[in-house]
Structures are given as structure tokens and as C-alpha cells.
Short mmCIF file of C-alpha atoms in Angstrom, two decimals:
data_model
loop_
_atom_site.label_atom_id
_atom_site.label_comp_id
_atom_site.label_asym_id
_atom_site.label_seq_id
_atom_site.Cartn_x
_atom_site.Cartn_y
_atom_site.Cartn_z
CA LYS L 24 -112.39 122.76 71.19
CA GLU L 25 -115.70 124.45 71.89
CA GLN L 26 -116.85 123.99 68.29
CA ASN L 27 -115.77 120.34 68.31
CA ARG L 28 -117.77 119.80 71.50
CA ILE L 29 -120.89 121.38 69.99
CA MET L 30 -120.56 119.24 66.87
CA ALA L 31 -120.10 116.11 68.94
CA PHE L 32 -123.47 116.56 70.67
CA ALA L 33 -125.39 118.11 67.77
CA THR L 34 -127.30 116.17 65.15
CA VAL L 35 -125.40 115.93 61.86
CA GLY L 36 -127.13 118.10 59.26
CA SER L 37 -128.90 120.29 61.80
CA GLU L 38 -128.62 124.09 61.77
CA LYS L 39 -126.64 123.99 65.02
CA TYR L 40 -124.18 121.50 63.54
CA ALA L 41 -123.78 123.57 60.35
CA LYS L 42 -123.04 126.79 62.28
CA ALA L 43 -120.44 125.07 64.44
CA GLN L 44 -118.83 123.52 61.37
CA LYS L 45 -118.61 126.89 59.60
CA LYS L 46 -117.12 128.58 62.67
CA LEU L 47 -114.55 125.80 63.00
CA ALA L 48 -113.49 126.26 59.36
CA GLU L 49 -112.98 129.99 59.94
CA ILE L 50 -110.86 129.37 63.04
CA GLN L 51 -108.71 126.82 61.21
CA ALA L 52 -108.13 129.21 58.30
CA GLU L 53 -107.03 131.97 60.68
CA LEU L 54 -104.67 129.63 62.53
CA GLN L 55 -103.16 128.50 59.22
CA ALA L 56 -102.51 132.09 58.19
CA ARG L 57 -100.85 132.87 61.53
CA LYS L 58 -98.77 129.73 61.24
CA GLY L 59 -97.52 130.81 57.82
CA SER L 60 -96.50 134.24 59.09
CA GLU L 61 -94.76 132.78 62.15
CA SER L 62 -92.94 130.27 59.96
CA PHE L 63 -91.64 133.09 57.72
CA LEU L 64 -90.45 135.11 60.71
CA SER L 65 -88.89 132.04 62.36
CA LYS L 66 -86.98 131.31 59.19
CA LEU L 67 -85.63 134.84 59.07
CA LYS L 68 -84.69 134.69 62.78
CA SER L 69 -82.77 131.45 62.26
CA GLN L 70 -80.68 133.19 59.59
CA GLY L 71 -79.74 135.99 61.95
CA PRO L 72 -80.79 139.60 62.70
CA GLY L 73 -79.62 140.79 59.26
CA ALA L 74 -81.98 138.46 57.45
CA LEU L 75 -84.89 139.46 59.70
CA ILE L 76 -84.33 143.16 59.10
CA GLY L 77 -83.71 142.55 55.40
CA GLY L 78 -86.91 140.58 55.02
CA LEU L 79 -89.01 143.24 56.69
CA ALA L 80 -87.23 145.97 54.76
CA GLY L 81 -87.81 144.08 51.52
CA GLY L 82 -91.52 144.04 52.20
CA ALA L 83 -91.50 147.76 52.93
CA VAL L 84 -89.50 148.44 49.77
CA GLY L 85 -91.99 146.41 47.75
CA ILE L 86 -94.90 148.39 49.11
CA ALA L 87 -93.07 151.67 48.54
CA ALA L 88 -92.23 150.66 44.96
CA THR L 89 -95.87 149.84 44.25
CA LEU L 90 -97.04 153.15 45.70
CA PHE L 91 -94.40 155.08 43.77
CA SER L 92 -95.33 153.35 40.50
CA SER L 93 -99.01 154.16 41.04
CA LEU L 94 -98.21 157.77 41.91
CA ALA L 95 -95.94 158.18 38.89
CA SER L 96 -98.64 156.80 36.60
CA SER L 97 -101.23 159.16 38.10
CA VAL L 98 -98.93 162.17 37.73
CA GLY L 99 -98.11 161.18 34.16
CA ASN L 100 -101.79 160.95 33.24
CA SER L 101 -102.49 164.31 34.88
CA ILE L 102 -99.66 165.98 32.95
CA GLU L 103 -100.92 164.48 29.68
CA LYS L 104 -104.49 165.66 30.34
CA PHE L 105 -103.30 169.13 31.29
CA ALA L 106 -101.20 169.39 28.13
CA LYS L 107 -104.15 168.30 25.98
CA LEU L 108 -106.45 170.82 27.67
CA SER L 109 -103.85 173.56 27.24
CA ASP L 110 -103.64 172.80 23.50
CA THR L 111 -107.44 172.81 23.16
CA LEU L 112 -107.80 176.16 24.93
CA ALA L 113 -105.03 177.57 22.76
CA ASN L 114 -106.96 176.48 19.65
CA ILE L 115 -110.08 178.20 21.01
CA ARG L 116 -108.12 181.42 21.59
CA LYS L 117 -106.70 181.23 18.07
CA SER L 118 -110.04 180.63 16.29
CA THR L 119 -112.17 183.04 18.35
CA GLY L 120 -109.76 185.78 19.31
CA LEU L 121 -110.90 185.57 22.93
CA THR L 122 -108.50 186.42 25.74
CA THR L 123 -107.07 183.73 28.03
CA TYR L 124 -109.45 184.78 30.80
CA GLU L 125 -112.46 184.74 28.46
CA VAL L 126 -111.54 181.28 27.18
CA THR L 127 -111.23 179.99 30.74
CA GLN L 128 -114.66 181.37 31.60
CA LEU L 129 -116.18 179.91 28.41
CA ASN L 130 -114.64 176.52 29.17
CA SER L 131 -116.25 176.60 32.62
CA GLU L 132 -119.62 177.36 31.02
CA LEU L 133 -119.21 174.37 28.70
CA GLY L 134 -118.87 172.16 31.76
CA ARG L 135 -122.25 173.36 33.03
CA ILE L 136 -124.16 172.35 29.88
CA ASP L 137 -126.55 169.49 30.67
CA THR L 138 -125.74 167.08 27.86
CA ARG L 139 -124.44 163.61 27.08
CA THR L 140 -121.95 165.10 24.60
CA ALA L 141 -118.34 164.88 25.79
CA LYS L 142 -116.74 168.18 26.82
CA GLU L 143 -113.99 167.65 24.23
CA GLU L 144 -116.64 167.68 21.49
CA LEU L 145 -118.17 170.87 22.90
CA GLN L 146 -114.72 172.45 22.81
CA ASN L 147 -114.35 171.40 19.16
CA ILE L 148 -117.71 173.03 18.39
CA VAL L 149 -116.37 176.28 19.86
CA VAL L 150 -113.25 176.09 17.69
CA ILE L 151 -115.32 175.60 14.52
CA ALA L 152 -117.71 178.38 15.60
CA GLY L 153 -114.76 180.74 15.65
CA GLN L 154 -113.66 179.56 12.20
CA LEU L 155 -117.18 180.15 10.85
CA GLY L 156 -117.12 183.71 12.12
CA VAL L 157 -119.72 183.35 14.88
CA ALA L 158 -119.65 186.44 17.08
CA ASN L 159 -117.89 185.85 20.40
CA ALA L 160 -120.95 186.96 22.35
CA GLN L 161 -123.00 184.20 20.68
CA ILE L 162 -120.51 181.33 20.74
CA LEU L 163 -121.94 179.76 23.91
CA GLU L 164 -125.52 179.79 22.58
CA PHE L 165 -124.30 178.52 19.20
CA THR L 166 -122.56 175.64 21.00
CA LYS L 167 -125.68 174.78 23.00
CA SER L 168 -127.85 174.79 19.86
CA THR L 169 -125.34 172.72 17.90
CA ASP L 170 -125.22 170.23 20.77
CA LYS L 171 -129.02 169.85 20.54
CA LEU L 172 -128.71 169.14 16.83
CA ASN L 173 -125.96 166.63 17.56
CA VAL L 174 -128.25 164.76 19.96
CA ALA L 175 -131.19 164.84 17.51
CA LEU L 176 -129.35 164.15 14.23
CA GLY L 177 -126.03 162.67 15.35
CA ASP L 178 -126.97 159.17 14.18
CA GLU L 179 -127.36 160.48 10.59
CA PHE L 180 -124.13 162.46 10.40
CA SER L 181 -121.19 160.05 10.61
CA GLY L 182 -118.79 162.89 11.41
CA GLY L 183 -120.59 163.59 14.69
CA ALA L 184 -120.59 167.02 16.34
CA GLU L 185 -117.78 168.36 14.14
CA GLU L 186 -119.64 167.58 10.88
CA ILE L 187 -122.92 168.93 12.25
CA THR L 188 -121.25 172.17 13.35
CA ASN L 189 -119.69 172.75 9.92
CA THR L 190 -122.84 171.73 8.05
CA PHE L 191 -125.37 173.85 9.89
CA GLY L 192 -123.00 176.75 10.38
CA SER L 193 -122.44 176.86 6.61
CA LEU L 194 -126.16 176.49 5.83
CA ARG L 195 -126.95 179.39 8.10
CA ASN L 196 -124.51 181.53 6.14
CA VAL L 197 -126.10 180.75 2.72
CA LEU L 198 -129.79 180.69 3.75
CA THR L 199 -129.76 184.44 4.14
CA ASP L 200 -133.55 184.96 4.18
CA ILE L 201 -133.85 183.28 7.58
CA LYS L 202 -130.64 184.74 8.98
CA THR L 203 -131.13 186.80 12.14
CA ASP L 204 -128.94 188.18 14.90
CA ASN L 205 -129.53 184.99 16.91
CA VAL L 206 -127.25 182.38 15.35
CA GLY L 207 -128.29 179.69 17.82
CA GLN L 208 -131.98 179.99 16.91
CA ASP L 209 -131.14 180.13 13.19
CA ILE L 210 -129.37 176.77 13.12
CA LEU L 211 -132.10 175.19 15.27
CA TYR L 212 -134.67 176.43 12.73
CA ILE L 213 -132.71 174.82 9.88
CA GLY L 214 -132.14 171.63 11.85
CA ASN L 215 -135.83 171.34 12.69
CA ALA L 216 -136.77 171.78 9.01
CA ILE L 217 -134.39 168.99 7.94
CA ASN L 218 -135.61 166.77 10.77
CA VAL L 219 -139.25 167.22 9.67
CA LEU L 220 -138.42 166.49 6.01
CA GLY L 221 -136.68 163.30 7.08
CA ALA L 222 -139.56 162.23 9.32
CA GLU L 223 -142.20 162.77 6.64
CA GLY L 224 -140.36 161.19 3.73
CA LEU L 225 -137.25 159.27 2.69
CA ALA L 226 -134.83 162.19 2.82
CA THR L 227 -131.79 162.05 5.09
CA GLY L 228 -130.11 164.94 6.87
CA PRO L 229 -126.64 164.86 5.26
CA VAL L 230 -127.96 164.64 1.67
CA VAL L 231 -130.64 167.32 2.14
CA ALA L 232 -128.08 169.60 3.75
CA ASP L 233 -125.60 169.04 0.90
CA ILE L 234 -128.11 169.72 -1.90
CA THR L 235 -129.58 172.72 -0.05
CA ASN L 236 -126.12 174.22 0.38
CA ARG L 237 -125.41 173.84 -3.35
CA ILE L 238 -128.74 175.31 -4.47
CA ALA L 239 -128.90 178.13 -1.92
CA SER L 240 -125.38 179.34 -2.64
CA ALA L 241 -126.58 180.55 -6.08
CA GLY L 242 -130.34 180.19 -5.84
CA GLN L 243 -130.99 182.96 -3.35
CA VAL L 244 -129.62 185.45 -5.88
CA PHE L 245 -132.63 184.50 -8.01
CA GLY L 246 -135.07 184.71 -5.12
CA VAL L 247 -135.16 181.04 -4.07
CA THR L 248 -136.26 180.92 -0.42
CA SER L 249 -134.81 178.67 2.28
CA GLY L 250 -138.00 176.62 2.36
CA GLN L 251 -137.93 176.11 -1.43
CA ALA L 252 -134.27 175.07 -1.39
CA LEU L 253 -134.85 172.57 1.42
CA GLY L 254 -137.98 171.22 -0.27
CA LEU L 255 -136.21 170.76 -3.62
CA ALA L 256 -133.31 169.02 -1.90
CA ALA L 257 -135.63 166.51 -0.20
CA ALA L 258 -137.56 165.91 -3.44
CA TYR L 259 -134.36 165.30 -5.43
CA GLN L 260 -133.13 162.72 -2.94
CA GLU L 261 -136.46 160.90 -2.88
CA MET L 262 -136.41 160.75 -6.72
CA GLY L 263 -132.87 159.38 -6.67
CA ILE L 264 -131.29 162.47 -8.22
CA SER L 265 -127.74 163.01 -7.00
CA SER L 266 -126.61 166.19 -5.27
CA GLU L 267 -124.41 167.23 -8.19
CA ARG L 268 -127.00 166.65 -10.93
CA GLY L 269 -129.91 168.15 -8.99
CA SER L 270 -128.15 171.29 -7.85
CA THR L 271 -126.42 171.89 -11.21
CA ALA L 272 -129.68 171.52 -13.15
CA THR L 273 -131.51 173.84 -10.76
CA VAL L 274 -128.91 176.60 -11.00
CA LYS L 275 -128.79 176.36 -14.82
CA LEU L 276 -132.58 176.55 -15.00
CA LEU L 277 -132.64 179.61 -12.76
CA GLU L 278 -130.00 181.29 -14.89
CA LYS L 279 -132.05 180.68 -18.07
CA MET L 280 -135.21 181.92 -16.38
CA SER L 281 -133.48 185.14 -15.34
CA SER L 282 -132.19 185.73 -18.86
CA ALA L 283 -135.62 185.27 -20.50
CA PRO L 284 -138.27 185.98 -17.83
CA GLU L 285 -141.06 186.81 -20.30
CA GLU L 286 -140.65 183.53 -22.15
CA PHE L 287 -140.75 181.45 -18.96
CA ALA L 288 -143.67 183.49 -17.62
CA LYS L 289 -145.57 182.65 -20.79
CA ILE L 290 -144.79 178.94 -20.40
CA ALA L 291 -145.95 179.10 -16.79
CA GLY L 292 -149.17 180.85 -17.84
CA LEU L 293 -148.40 184.03 -15.96
#
């Protein structure tokens, strides 16, 4: 009534009229809602006490069912996540030989790494590190370094963190002249070299890594350095020479040079 009175004396379109009109709409909506609830209860009352109790109980059962369904879903998801984590930690124990306590501690350290890489990927890096023979004391640093390479070169390696871990872990094992006791620094050194070659030319990380791995596996026996192997790999890709042809030709040439060093020295003017 009060709002109707205000509207009756206010100028249509004025701010005062608009406020009163809005307030009236809110009051009418509330009354309509109350009316609906009262109508439902009245209907139940007219059918007797049993219907009233049944109706209220039905509402409670509905709410309880919804809550139970939500809780069951949450518990199910938690069990699934726990089982997946348990399997992952078991794989880490198997590949690294760490104890259950050590794996738990390592997993906690992974969670503290400041990175955009998912924790599941970091855990996979640890598993591969164990398979590559990385010393347990260096696994955490190896994982951090590999994660940095994943952020820097991940868009070039379609296999993501797993491919990068295998690639650079393997390269570190064959590029023996740069191999130190710090595995994390070693793979960062290799990754930086490949990154520079890509930035200054047309070479791409995966191809350079593949050719380098092929050449270095045999080349270092003949004194080929890591820098020379990486440089040759980049040059071969830029000239359109495939990994197989380039690496095979290089190894054959090195073998011939080692079998007739005087002849090749003469050709080279040495």
C-alpha cells in the first residue's frame, strides 16, 4: 500500500516513481513465493497428516540423496587419484631404487618446484632419470634442469617432457667430453648449445639432437668433440641432409681417416 501511495503522488518517470515501482515488484515476487509454499502445505494438510509428513520427508530424502551422490562422487575421485599416485610412486621406487620414505620426500620436493609443468610430468621425469642411471643424489637437480629445458624447448619436441628427458639424458651419456659429476648442469649445457644453434640458423632441436646422438656415439672414439658433433648436426640439417645419411657418411669417413691417417693428413696439407 505504501508503495502504491508513493506512486500515486509521484511523477511518472521520475526517480522517486522508479524506486517505488521496483520496491513494489520485489514485494509482489516475495508474496507470490510465499503463496506457492502455503498452497503446497495446504494441499498436503487437506490430504491428511500422513501426506504432510510424507511430503516433508520426501523433500528431506531428496536433499539427502543429492548430498550422498555428491559425497560418493568425491570419495570415488579421491580413491582414483590416490591409486594413481600410489602407482606413480611405485614406478619411481622401481626405477630409482629409492626407499618408500625417500620417494615420499622426493615427491614433496617436486611439489615445491616453481614451474608451470604439471607434477605428473615431473614424476615421469624422475622415473626416466632412474632408467637412465642418474645417481639418486642428483635426481632432483636433474629433474629441475630437465624442466627448464622443457619450458625452453617444449614447443619443438612433440613428446613433451618425456621426450626431452630421454633425448638430453642420452646425449649427456654419449657426449663424454663435457660429462661432469653434475648431471643437471651437463644437460643444461647441451640444451643451451642446441637452443643457440636453432636461434642462429634453421636447425631444430629434435633433428640436431638426433644427428648429434648418431655421430657422437661413434665419433668420440675418433676424437670428435661435443661442439663439433653439434655443429655438424646443425649444418647437415640446414643443407637438407637426413639424419641417417649425414651420420652414416660421417662415421664412415672417420673410420677411413683412422685407417690411413698419413694419406688424409697429406690431403689436408698437414
